[in-house]
Amino acid sequence: MRITLRSVVDSDTFPDAVDVVVIGGGIIGASVSYELAKQGVSVAMFEKGVIAGEQSGRNWGWVRQQNRDLYELPMAMQSLARWAALSAETGLDLGFRRAGIAYGTVNEQDVARWEAWGAKAKEMGFVSDILTAEQTRARLGGGAAWKGGLWSPLDGRAEPALAAPAIVIGAQKRGALVHQRCAVRALDISNGRVSGVWTERGRVKAERVICCGGAWSSRFCKQYGIELPSANILGTAFKTTPAPEIIHGCLSTGSVCLRRRDDGCYTVALAGRGQVDIAPQNIRYALKFYPLYRSNIAKKLGFRLNRSFFSGPEAAGRWTHRDVSPFEKMRVLDPAPDSGQLREALQQLVQLFPQLQGIGVDYAWGGWIDTTPDLVPVIDRIESVPGLFVASGFSGHGFGIGPGAGQLCAQLVNEQPLFTDITPYRLARFAQGAAVRQPQMM
């Protein structure tokens, strides 16, 4: 792979039966497994590849509340509390640092949008600081003609290569069973409800199953007549060579985003840039994505047709539990980064911050981001398949809000009081005839 992750050792025991099966070993599956195991629920996680091998190990590493969709803000706020506690609870470093997140802009319209968002967020209990042009120049420096900025001191950063694996190890310490390179091929359904799963190593009984499969969730759900609108967007990011510190936490300039790393380098990406592969799945859900594609967000996306039309998470086709599944044929999505984006990002960095002259790319990677039409995740029980739950479509926000989402999912699966209303996350919002809300993310 193009990334190096903290290693997780598989559990010695392969279960015959558990209370809950978790499909997927990304940050969401890791957090759900941890929260369930912490409550004494017997849980088994199955990951087709390696823990955090896909987007959960490839994201920017931002842990933010600032500029979240207001529907996501309660989950983001809860996540910050969990991030702060998880290192102590697991006994492992997740790379979490409450180092703050800054935004800077050369566009006065951005400041007006931030002020409007901040007024609504304040009603929900989150407060950040609007910066004047002078304050932004003092905080960020550089060569840009800053018109204003934002500063959220309680937000932070974490290390994708460390975080989900650490949470999974913490779940194992509390009794969770974890098996990598072991795909869940199919659900086992008896009398109209979930009775377990079929893995490539055999059947495991369970009355509750939660699908946290990221880019693969929609294809898995389609086998059971479940319409989960999702488009996978290819993003590119890279680690720089060591460079002077211009910010201790994270920074968005509107065009380029960066996170300071503990090793003296940065993780860098171009904001909102990505590639969409034309494939059966996103053709099927094209009308659902129409509001997104006609928004300003789509101007930063490219579209292409390649081999993924016939294979991978968005292809068509059916299989049974006796067949080798698509998840086994492609253990880890490890796409090549976009070299053009690397050159553009480096150029913009040096233009904005001349003190970074000479900075280079240490290594780069690509990652597939599972995205919903309104850029808000699906967290729901599936009424048509009793016993099945879905937590997917986090649209590039899953890493930061993962611990809170895991806690919310555990409460949902265990039929406990929920810390926030899940109505905005219900799958039914994408039902036939339902109006799809235009994305509100900034």
CSV table of C-alpha atoms in Angstrom, one decimal:
chain,number,residue,atom,x,y,z
A,1,MET,CA,0.0,0.0,0.0
A,2,ARG,CA,1.0,3.7,-0.4
A,3,ILE,CA,0.4,4.3,3.3
A,4,THR,CA,1.9,2.7,6.5
A,5,LEU,CA,-0.4,1.9,9.3
A,6,ARG,CA,-0.2,0.8,12.9
A,7,SER,CA,-0.4,-3.0,12.9
A,8,VAL,CA,-3.4,-4.8,14.4
A,9,VAL,CA,-3.0,-8.5,15.3
A,10,ASP,CA,-6.1,-10.7,14.6
A,11,SER,CA,-7.9,-12.3,17.5
A,12,ASP,CA,-7.0,-15.9,18.3
A,13,THR,CA,-10.7,-17.0,18.5
A,14,PHE,CA,-13.0,-17.2,15.5
A,15,PRO,CA,-16.5,-16.9,16.8
A,16,ASP,CA,-19.5,-19.2,16.2
A,17,ALA,CA,-21.9,-16.6,17.5
A,18,VAL,CA,-21.9,-13.0,18.9
A,19,ASP,CA,-24.4,-10.3,19.8
A,20,VAL,CA,-23.3,-7.9,17.1
A,21,VAL,CA,-21.3,-8.3,13.9
A,22,VAL,CA,-19.5,-5.1,12.6
A,23,ILE,CA,-18.7,-5.1,8.9
A,24,GLY,CA,-15.7,-2.9,8.1
A,25,GLY,CA,-12.6,-1.8,10.0
A,26,GLY,CA,-12.5,1.9,9.3
A,27,ILE,CA,-12.9,4.6,11.9
A,28,ILE,CA,-16.7,4.1,12.1
A,29,GLY,CA,-16.5,0.3,12.5
A,30,ALA,CA,-13.6,0.7,15.0
A,31,SER,CA,-15.5,3.2,17.1
A,32,VAL,CA,-18.8,1.2,17.0
A,33,SER,CA,-16.9,-2.0,18.0
A,34,TYR,CA,-15.1,-0.1,20.8
A,35,GLU,CA,-18.3,1.4,22.3
A,36,LEU,CA,-20.2,-1.9,22.1
A,37,ALA,CA,-17.3,-3.8,23.7
A,38,LYS,CA,-17.0,-1.2,26.4
A,39,GLN,CA,-20.6,-1.9,27.3
A,40,GLY,CA,-20.0,-5.6,27.6
A,41,VAL,CA,-21.7,-6.5,24.3
A,42,SER,CA,-20.0,-9.5,22.5
A,43,VAL,CA,-18.9,-8.1,19.1
A,44,ALA,CA,-17.0,-9.4,16.2
A,45,MET,CA,-15.5,-7.1,13.5
A,46,PHE,CA,-14.7,-8.4,10.1
A,47,GLU,CA,-12.5,-6.4,7.7
A,48,LYS,CA,-11.9,-7.6,4.1
A,49,GLY,CA,-8.4,-6.0,4.1
A,50,VAL,CA,-6.6,-4.3,6.9
A,51,ILE,CA,-7.8,-2.0,9.7
A,52,ALA,CA,-7.9,1.6,8.3
A,53,GLY,CA,-6.5,0.4,5.0
A,54,GLU,CA,-8.9,2.6,2.9
A,55,GLN,CA,-10.1,6.1,3.6
A,56,SER,CA,-9.8,6.0,7.4
A,57,GLY,CA,-6.0,5.8,7.0
A,58,ARG,CA,-5.9,8.2,4.0
A,59,ASN,CA,-7.8,11.3,5.1
A,60,TRP,CA,-6.4,14.7,6.1
A,61,GLY,CA,-6.5,14.0,9.9
A,62,TRP,CA,-8.7,16.9,10.8
A,63,VAL,CA,-10.8,16.7,14.0
A,64,ARG,CA,-13.2,19.7,13.6
A,65,GLN,CA,-16.5,21.1,14.7
A,66,GLN,CA,-16.0,24.3,12.8
A,67,ASN,CA,-18.0,24.6,9.5
A,68,ARG,CA,-19.7,21.3,9.8
A,69,ASP,CA,-23.2,20.9,8.4
A,70,LEU,CA,-25.4,21.9,11.2
A,71,TYR,CA,-27.0,18.5,11.1
A,72,GLU,CA,-23.5,17.0,11.8
A,73,LEU,CA,-22.5,19.5,14.5
A,74,PRO,CA,-23.9,17.6,17.5
A,75,MET,CA,-22.0,14.5,16.4
A,76,ALA,CA,-18.9,16.5,15.9
A,77,MET,CA,-19.1,18.1,19.3
A,78,GLN,CA,-19.7,14.7,20.9
A,79,SER,CA,-16.7,13.3,19.0
A,80,LEU,CA,-14.3,16.0,20.4
A,81,ALA,CA,-15.2,14.7,23.8
A,82,ARG,CA,-14.5,11.1,22.8
A,83,TRP,CA,-11.2,12.0,21.0
A,84,ALA,CA,-10.0,13.6,24.2
A,85,ALA,CA,-10.8,10.5,26.2
A,86,LEU,CA,-9.8,7.7,23.9
A,87,SER,CA,-6.1,7.9,24.3
A,88,ALA,CA,-6.4,7.4,28.1
A,89,GLU,CA,-9.0,4.7,27.7
A,90,THR,CA,-7.1,2.7,25.1
A,91,GLY,CA,-3.6,3.4,26.5
A,92,LEU,CA,-2.4,4.2,23.0
A,93,ASP,CA,-1.6,7.4,21.2
A,94,LEU,CA,-4.1,8.3,18.5
A,95,GLY,CA,-2.1,11.4,17.5
A,96,PHE,CA,-4.9,13.6,18.8
A,97,ARG,CA,-3.8,17.1,19.6
A,98,ARG,CA,-6.2,19.9,20.5
A,99,ALA,CA,-4.1,22.2,18.4
A,100,GLY,CA,-6.8,24.4,16.8
A,101,ILE,CA,-8.0,24.9,13.3
A,102,ALA,CA,-7.7,28.1,11.3
A,103,TYR,CA,-9.4,29.3,8.1
A,104,GLY,CA,-8.2,32.2,6.0
A,105,THR,CA,-9.9,33.7,3.0
A,106,VAL,CA,-9.3,36.4,0.3
A,107,ASN,CA,-13.0,36.5,-0.3
A,108,GLU,CA,-15.2,38.7,1.8
A,109,GLN,CA,-18.3,36.5,1.0
A,110,ASP,CA,-16.7,33.7,2.9
A,111,VAL,CA,-16.6,35.9,6.0
A,112,ALA,CA,-20.3,36.6,5.7
A,113,ARG,CA,-21.1,32.9,5.4
A,114,TRP,CA,-18.9,32.1,8.4
A,115,GLU,CA,-20.7,34.7,10.5
A,116,ALA,CA,-24.1,33.4,9.5
A,117,TRP,CA,-23.1,29.8,10.3
A,118,GLY,CA,-21.5,30.9,13.6
A,119,ALA,CA,-24.7,32.5,14.8
A,120,LYS,CA,-26.6,29.2,14.3
A,121,ALA,CA,-23.8,27.1,15.7
A,122,LYS,CA,-23.7,29.3,18.8
A,123,GLU,CA,-27.3,28.4,19.5
A,124,MET,CA,-26.2,24.8,19.5
A,125,GLY,CA,-23.4,25.4,22.0
A,126,PHE,CA,-20.4,25.8,19.7
A,127,VAL,CA,-18.4,29.1,19.6
A,128,SER,CA,-15.4,30.1,17.4
A,129,ASP,CA,-13.7,33.3,16.7
A,130,ILE,CA,-14.2,35.4,13.5
A,131,LEU,CA,-10.9,37.1,12.7
A,132,THR,CA,-10.6,40.5,11.0
A,133,ALA,CA,-8.2,40.9,8.1
A,134,GLU,CA,-5.6,42.2,10.4
A,135,GLN,CA,-6.0,39.4,12.9
A,136,THR,CA,-5.8,36.9,10.1
A,137,ARG,CA,-2.6,38.3,8.8
A,138,ALA,CA,-1.2,38.3,12.3
A,139,ARG,CA,-2.1,34.6,12.9
A,140,LEU,CA,-1.3,33.2,9.4
A,141,GLY,CA,1.2,35.5,8.0
A,142,GLY,CA,2.2,34.5,4.4
A,143,GLY,CA,1.8,36.5,1.2
A,144,ALA,CA,-2.0,36.4,0.8
A,145,ALA,CA,-4.2,39.4,0.9
A,146,TRP,CA,-6.4,38.0,3.7
A,147,LYS,CA,-9.9,39.5,4.0
A,148,GLY,CA,-10.7,37.6,7.2
A,149,GLY,CA,-10.5,34.3,9.0
A,150,LEU,CA,-11.8,31.8,11.6
A,151,TRP,CA,-10.1,30.3,14.6
A,152,SER,CA,-11.5,27.4,16.6
A,153,PRO,CA,-9.0,26.7,19.4
A,154,LEU,CA,-10.8,23.6,20.7
A,155,ASP,CA,-10.7,21.7,17.4
A,156,GLY,CA,-7.6,19.7,16.6
A,157,ARG,CA,-5.9,17.0,14.6
A,158,ALA,CA,-5.2,13.2,14.9
A,159,GLU,CA,-3.1,10.8,12.9
A,160,PRO,CA,-5.0,8.5,10.5
A,161,ALA,CA,-2.3,5.9,10.5
A,162,LEU,CA,-2.6,5.5,14.3
A,163,ALA,CA,-6.2,6.3,15.3
A,164,ALA,CA,-8.5,3.6,14.0
A,165,PRO,CA,-6.0,0.8,14.7
A,166,ALA,CA,-5.6,2.1,18.3
A,167,ILE,CA,-9.4,2.1,18.8
A,168,VAL,CA,-9.6,-1.4,17.4
A,169,ILE,CA,-6.9,-2.6,19.8
A,170,GLY,CA,-8.8,-0.9,22.6
A,171,ALA,CA,-11.9,-2.8,21.6
A,172,GLN,CA,-10.0,-6.1,21.6
A,173,LYS,CA,-8.8,-5.4,25.1
A,174,ARG,CA,-12.5,-5.2,26.1
A,175,GLY,CA,-13.3,-8.5,24.5
A,176,ALA,CA,-14.1,-7.6,20.8
A,177,LEU,CA,-13.0,-10.2,18.3
A,178,VAL,CA,-11.3,-8.8,15.2
A,179,HIS,CA,-10.5,-10.6,11.9
A,180,GLN,CA,-8.7,-8.9,9.0
A,181,ARG,CA,-8.5,-10.3,5.4
A,182,CYS,CA,-11.9,-11.9,6.2
A,183,ALA,CA,-14.7,-10.5,4.1
A,184,VAL,CA,-18.4,-10.7,5.0
A,185,ARG,CA,-19.8,-12.1,1.8
A,186,ALA,CA,-23.5,-12.0,2.7
A,187,LEU,CA,-26.1,-11.8,5.4
A,188,ASP,CA,-27.7,-14.9,6.8
A,189,ILE,CA,-31.4,-14.3,6.9
A,190,SER,CA,-33.9,-16.6,8.6
A,191,ASN,CA,-37.7,-16.0,8.8
A,192,GLY,CA,-37.2,-12.5,7.3
A,193,ARG,CA,-34.7,-11.1,9.7
A,194,VAL,CA,-30.9,-11.2,10.2
A,195,SER,CA,-29.6,-14.3,11.9
A,196,GLY,CA,-25.9,-13.8,11.2
A,197,VAL,CA,-23.4,-13.4,8.4
A,198,TRP,CA,-21.5,-15.6,6.0
A,199,THR,CA,-17.8,-14.7,6.0
A,200,GLU,CA,-15.2,-16.2,3.7
A,201,ARG,CA,-14.3,-18.4,6.7
A,202,GLY,CA,-17.8,-19.5,7.4
A,203,ARG,CA,-21.0,-18.6,9.2
A,204,VAL,CA,-21.2,-16.5,12.3
A,205,LYS,CA,-24.5,-16.2,14.1
A,206,ALA,CA,-25.7,-12.7,15.2
A,207,GLU,CA,-29.1,-11.1,15.6
A,208,ARG,CA,-27.7,-7.6,14.8
A,209,VAL,CA,-25.3,-6.6,12.1
A,210,ILE,CA,-24.0,-3.1,11.3
A,211,CYS,CA,-22.6,-2.3,7.9
A,212,CYS,CA,-19.8,0.2,8.1
A,213,GLY,CA,-18.2,-0.6,4.8
A,214,GLY,CA,-17.4,2.9,3.5
A,215,ALA,CA,-17.0,2.9,-0.3
A,216,TRP,CA,-18.4,-0.7,-0.4
A,217,SER,CA,-21.5,-0.3,1.6
A,218,SER,CA,-23.9,0.6,-1.2
A,219,ARG,CA,-22.9,-2.4,-3.3
A,220,PHE,CA,-23.3,-4.7,-0.3
A,221,CYS,CA,-26.8,-3.2,0.6
A,222,LYS,CA,-28.0,-3.5,-3.0
A,223,GLN,CA,-27.9,-7.3,-2.7
A,224,TYR,CA,-30.9,-7.0,-0.3
A,225,GLY,CA,-32.9,-4.4,-2.2
A,226,ILE,CA,-31.6,-1.5,-0.1
A,227,GLU,CA,-31.1,1.7,-2.0
A,228,LEU,CA,-28.2,3.5,-0.4
A,229,PRO,CA,-27.3,6.4,-2.8
A,230,SER,CA,-23.5,6.8,-2.8
A,231,ALA,CA,-20.9,8.1,-5.1
A,232,ASN,CA,-17.2,7.4,-4.4
A,233,ILE,CA,-15.0,10.4,-5.0
A,234,LEU,CA,-11.2,9.9,-5.5
A,235,GLY,CA,-9.2,12.4,-3.4
A,236,THR,CA,-5.4,13.0,-3.4
A,237,ALA,CA,-3.3,13.9,-0.4
A,238,PHE,CA,0.4,13.9,0.4
A,239,LYS,CA,3.0,14.2,3.1
A,240,THR,CA,5.6,16.9,2.6
A,241,THR,CA,9.2,16.9,3.4
A,242,PRO,CA,10.1,18.6,6.7
A,243,ALA,CA,9.3,22.3,6.7
A,244,PRO,CA,9.0,25.3,8.9
A,245,GLU,CA,5.9,25.5,11.2
A,246,ILE,CA,3.4,28.0,9.9
A,247,ILE,CA,0.6,26.6,12.1
A,248,HIS,CA,0.6,24.0,14.9
A,249,GLY,CA,-2.8,22.6,14.0
A,250,CYS,CA,-4.8,22.7,10.7
A,251,LEU,CA,-5.3,25.4,8.1
A,252,SER,CA,-7.7,25.9,5.2
A,253,THR,CA,-7.0,28.7,2.8
A,254,GLY,CA,-10.0,28.0,0.7
A,255,SER,CA,-7.9,26.4,-2.0
A,256,VAL,CA,-5.3,24.3,-0.2
A,257,CYS,CA,-5.6,22.6,3.2
A,258,LEU,CA,-2.8,21.4,5.5
A,259,ARG,CA,-2.3,19.7,8.8
A,260,ARG,CA,0.9,20.0,10.9
A,261,ARG,CA,2.3,16.6,11.8
A,262,ASP,CA,4.3,15.6,14.8
A,263,ASP,CA,7.2,14.6,12.6
A,264,GLY,CA,7.7,18.2,11.4
A,265,CYS,CA,6.0,17.7,8.0
A,266,TYR,CA,2.5,18.5,6.7
A,267,THR,CA,-0.3,16.5,5.2
A,268,VAL,CA,-1.6,18.6,2.3
A,269,ALA,CA,-4.6,18.4,-0.1
A,270,LEU,CA,-6.5,20.7,-2.5
A,271,ALA,CA,-9.8,21.6,-1.0
A,272,GLY,CA,-12.8,19.9,-2.5
A,273,ARG,CA,-10.9,18.4,-5.5
A,274,GLY,CA,-11.7,14.9,-6.6
A,275,GLN,CA,-12.5,12.5,-9.4
A,276,VAL,CA,-15.7,10.5,-10.0
A,277,ASP,CA,-15.6,7.3,-12.0
A,278,ILE,CA,-18.6,6.7,-14.1
A,279,ALA,CA,-20.0,3.3,-13.1
A,280,PRO,CA,-23.3,1.5,-12.8
A,281,GLN,CA,-23.9,2.7,-9.2
A,282,ASN,CA,-23.5,6.4,-9.7
A,283,ILE,CA,-25.5,6.2,-13.0
A,284,ARG,CA,-28.2,4.6,-11.0
A,285,TYR,CA,-28.2,7.4,-8.4
A,286,ALA,CA,-27.5,10.3,-10.8
A,287,LEU,CA,-30.8,12.0,-10.2
A,288,LYS,CA,-30.3,11.9,-6.4
A,289,PHE,CA,-26.9,13.6,-6.9
A,290,TYR,CA,-28.3,16.3,-9.2
A,291,PRO,CA,-28.5,19.0,-6.5
A,292,LEU,CA,-24.9,18.3,-5.6
A,293,TYR,CA,-23.7,18.2,-9.2
A,294,ARG,CA,-25.3,21.6,-10.0
A,295,SER,CA,-23.7,23.2,-6.9
A,296,ASN,CA,-20.4,24.9,-6.7
A,297,ILE,CA,-18.9,21.7,-5.2
A,298,ALA,CA,-19.2,20.0,-8.6
A,299,LYS,CA,-16.9,22.6,-10.3
A,300,LYS,CA,-14.0,21.0,-8.5
A,301,LEU,CA,-14.8,17.4,-9.6
A,302,GLY,CA,-13.7,15.6,-12.7
A,303,PHE,CA,-15.5,12.6,-14.3
A,304,ARG,CA,-14.0,9.7,-16.2
A,305,LEU,CA,-14.7,6.2,-17.5
A,306,ASN,CA,-12.3,3.4,-16.7
A,307,ARG,CA,-12.0,-0.2,-15.5
A,308,SER,CA,-14.0,0.5,-12.3
A,309,PHE,CA,-17.1,0.4,-14.4
A,310,PHE,CA,-16.7,-3.4,-14.4
A,311,SER,CA,-15.1,-4.0,-11.0
A,312,GLY,CA,-14.8,-2.5,-7.6
A,313,PRO,CA,-17.3,-0.9,-5.2
A,314,GLU,CA,-19.5,0.7,-7.8
A,315,ALA,CA,-19.8,-2.1,-10.3
A,316,ALA,CA,-22.9,-4.2,-10.9
A,317,GLY,CA,-23.4,-7.9,-10.3
A,318,ARG,CA,-24.7,-10.4,-7.8
A,319,TRP,CA,-23.1,-13.3,-5.8
A,320,THR,CA,-24.0,-15.7,-3.1
A,321,HIS,CA,-22.3,-16.6,0.2
A,322,ARG,CA,-20.7,-19.6,-1.6
A,323,ASP,CA,-19.0,-17.3,-4.2
A,324,VAL,CA,-15.8,-15.4,-3.9
A,325,SER,CA,-17.1,-11.9,-3.3
A,326,PRO,CA,-16.0,-8.6,-4.9
A,327,PHE,CA,-14.6,-7.7,-1.4
A,328,GLU,CA,-12.1,-10.6,-1.7
A,329,LYS,CA,-11.1,-9.7,-5.2
A,330,MET,CA,-10.1,-6.2,-4.2
A,331,ARG,CA,-8.9,-6.3,-0.6
A,332,VAL,CA,-7.8,-2.7,-0.4
A,333,LEU,CA,-8.6,0.2,-2.6
A,334,ASP,CA,-5.2,1.8,-3.2
A,335,PRO,CA,-5.6,4.3,-6.1
A,336,ALA,CA,-2.8,6.3,-7.5
A,337,PRO,CA,-2.7,10.0,-6.5
A,338,ASP,CA,-3.3,12.7,-9.1
A,339,SER,CA,0.1,14.1,-10.0
A,340,GLY,CA,-1.3,17.3,-11.3
A,341,GLN,CA,-2.9,18.0,-7.9
A,342,LEU,CA,0.4,17.5,-6.2
A,343,ARG,CA,2.2,20.1,-8.4
A,344,GLU,CA,-0.7,22.6,-8.0
A,345,ALA,CA,-0.8,22.2,-4.2
A,346,LEU,CA,2.9,22.7,-3.8
A,347,GLN,CA,2.8,25.8,-6.1
A,348,GLN,CA,-0.1,27.3,-4.1
A,349,LEU,CA,1.6,26.6,-0.8
A,350,VAL,CA,4.8,28.4,-1.7
A,351,GLN,CA,2.8,31.3,-3.2
A,352,LEU,CA,0.8,31.7,0.0
A,353,PHE,CA,3.8,31.1,2.4
A,354,PRO,CA,7.1,32.0,0.8
A,355,GLN,CA,8.9,30.6,3.9
A,356,LEU,CA,8.0,27.1,2.6
A,357,GLN,CA,10.2,27.6,-0.5
A,358,GLY,CA,11.9,24.3,-1.2
A,359,ILE,CA,9.2,22.1,0.3
A,360,GLY,CA,8.6,18.8,-1.5
A,361,VAL,CA,6.5,15.7,-1.6
A,362,ASP,CA,7.8,12.9,0.6
A,363,TYR,CA,5.0,10.5,-0.5
A,364,ALA,CA,1.5,10.7,-1.9
A,365,TRP,CA,-1.7,8.6,-1.9
A,366,GLY,CA,-5.2,8.5,-3.2
A,367,GLY,CA,-8.4,7.4,-1.4
A,368,TRP,CA,-12.0,6.8,-2.3
A,369,ILE,CA,-14.5,8.9,-0.3
A,370,ASP,CA,-18.0,7.5,0.1
A,371,THR,CA,-20.3,10.4,-0.5
A,372,THR,CA,-24.1,10.9,-0.1
A,373,PRO,CA,-26.2,13.4,-2.2
A,374,ASP,CA,-26.4,15.9,0.7
A,375,LEU,CA,-22.9,15.2,2.2
A,376,VAL,CA,-24.5,13.9,5.5
A,377,PRO,CA,-24.0,10.3,6.6
A,378,VAL,CA,-26.6,7.5,6.8
A,379,ILE,CA,-27.0,6.1,10.3
A,380,ASP,CA,-30.1,4.0,10.5
A,381,ARG,CA,-31.8,0.7,11.2
A,382,ILE,CA,-33.1,-1.0,8.0
A,383,GLU,CA,-36.7,-1.7,8.4
A,384,SER,CA,-36.9,-4.0,5.4
A,385,VAL,CA,-34.2,-6.3,6.8
A,386,PRO,CA,-34.8,-6.4,10.6
A,387,GLY,CA,-31.5,-6.7,12.5
A,388,LEU,CA,-29.5,-4.8,9.9
A,389,PHE,CA,-28.1,-1.3,10.6
A,390,VAL,CA,-26.1,1.0,8.3
A,391,ALA,CA,-23.5,3.6,9.1
A,392,SER,CA,-22.0,4.9,5.9
A,393,GLY,CA,-21.7,7.8,3.5
A,394,PHE,CA,-19.7,10.0,5.7
A,395,SER,CA,-18.6,12.1,2.7
A,396,GLY,CA,-15.0,12.8,3.9
A,397,HIS,CA,-16.1,13.7,7.4
A,398,GLY,CA,-16.0,10.3,9.0
A,399,PHE,CA,-12.5,10.5,10.6
A,400,GLY,CA,-13.2,13.6,12.6
A,401,ILE,CA,-16.8,12.6,13.7
A,402,GLY,CA,-16.0,8.9,13.9
A,403,PRO,CA,-15.9,8.5,17.7
A,404,GLY,CA,-19.2,10.3,18.2
A,405,ALA,CA,-20.7,8.4,15.3
A,406,GLY,CA,-19.6,5.2,16.9
A,407,GLN,CA,-21.2,6.1,20.2
A,408,LEU,CA,-24.4,7.0,18.4
A,409,CYS,CA,-24.4,3.8,16.4
A,410,ALA,CA,-23.8,1.7,19.6
A,411,GLN,CA,-26.8,3.4,21.2
A,412,LEU,CA,-29.0,2.8,18.2
A,413,VAL,CA,-28.0,-0.9,18.0
A,414,ASN,CA,-28.5,-1.4,21.7
A,415,GLU,CA,-31.8,0.5,21.7
A,416,GLN,CA,-30.5,3.0,24.2
A,417,PRO,CA,-31.4,6.7,24.4
A,418,LEU,CA,-29.6,8.6,21.6
A,419,PHE,CA,-27.5,11.7,22.4
A,420,THR,CA,-28.9,13.4,19.3
A,421,ASP,CA,-31.8,13.0,16.9
A,422,ILE,CA,-30.9,10.8,14.0
A,423,THR,CA,-33.7,12.0,11.8
A,424,PRO,CA,-31.3,13.9,9.5
A,425,TYR,CA,-29.3,10.7,9.0
A,426,ARG,CA,-32.3,8.4,8.1
A,427,LEU,CA,-32.0,6.6,4.8
A,428,ALA,CA,-35.6,7.4,4.1
A,429,ARG,CA,-34.6,11.0,3.2
A,430,PHE,CA,-33.4,9.6,-0.2
A,431,ALA,CA,-36.6,7.6,-0.8
A,432,GLN,CA,-38.3,7.8,-4.2
A,433,GLY,CA,-40.1,11.1,-4.6
A,434,ALA,CA,-38.3,12.7,-1.6
A,435,ALA,CA,-36.6,16.0,-2.2
A,436,VAL,CA,-32.9,15.8,-1.7
A,437,ARG,CA,-31.5,18.7,0.2
A,438,GLN,CA,-28.7,20.6,-1.5
A,439,PRO,CA,-25.4,20.2,0.4
A,440,GLN,CA,-24.9,22.7,3.1
A,441,MET,CA,-21.2,22.0,3.9
A,442,MET,CA,-18.6,24.7,3.7
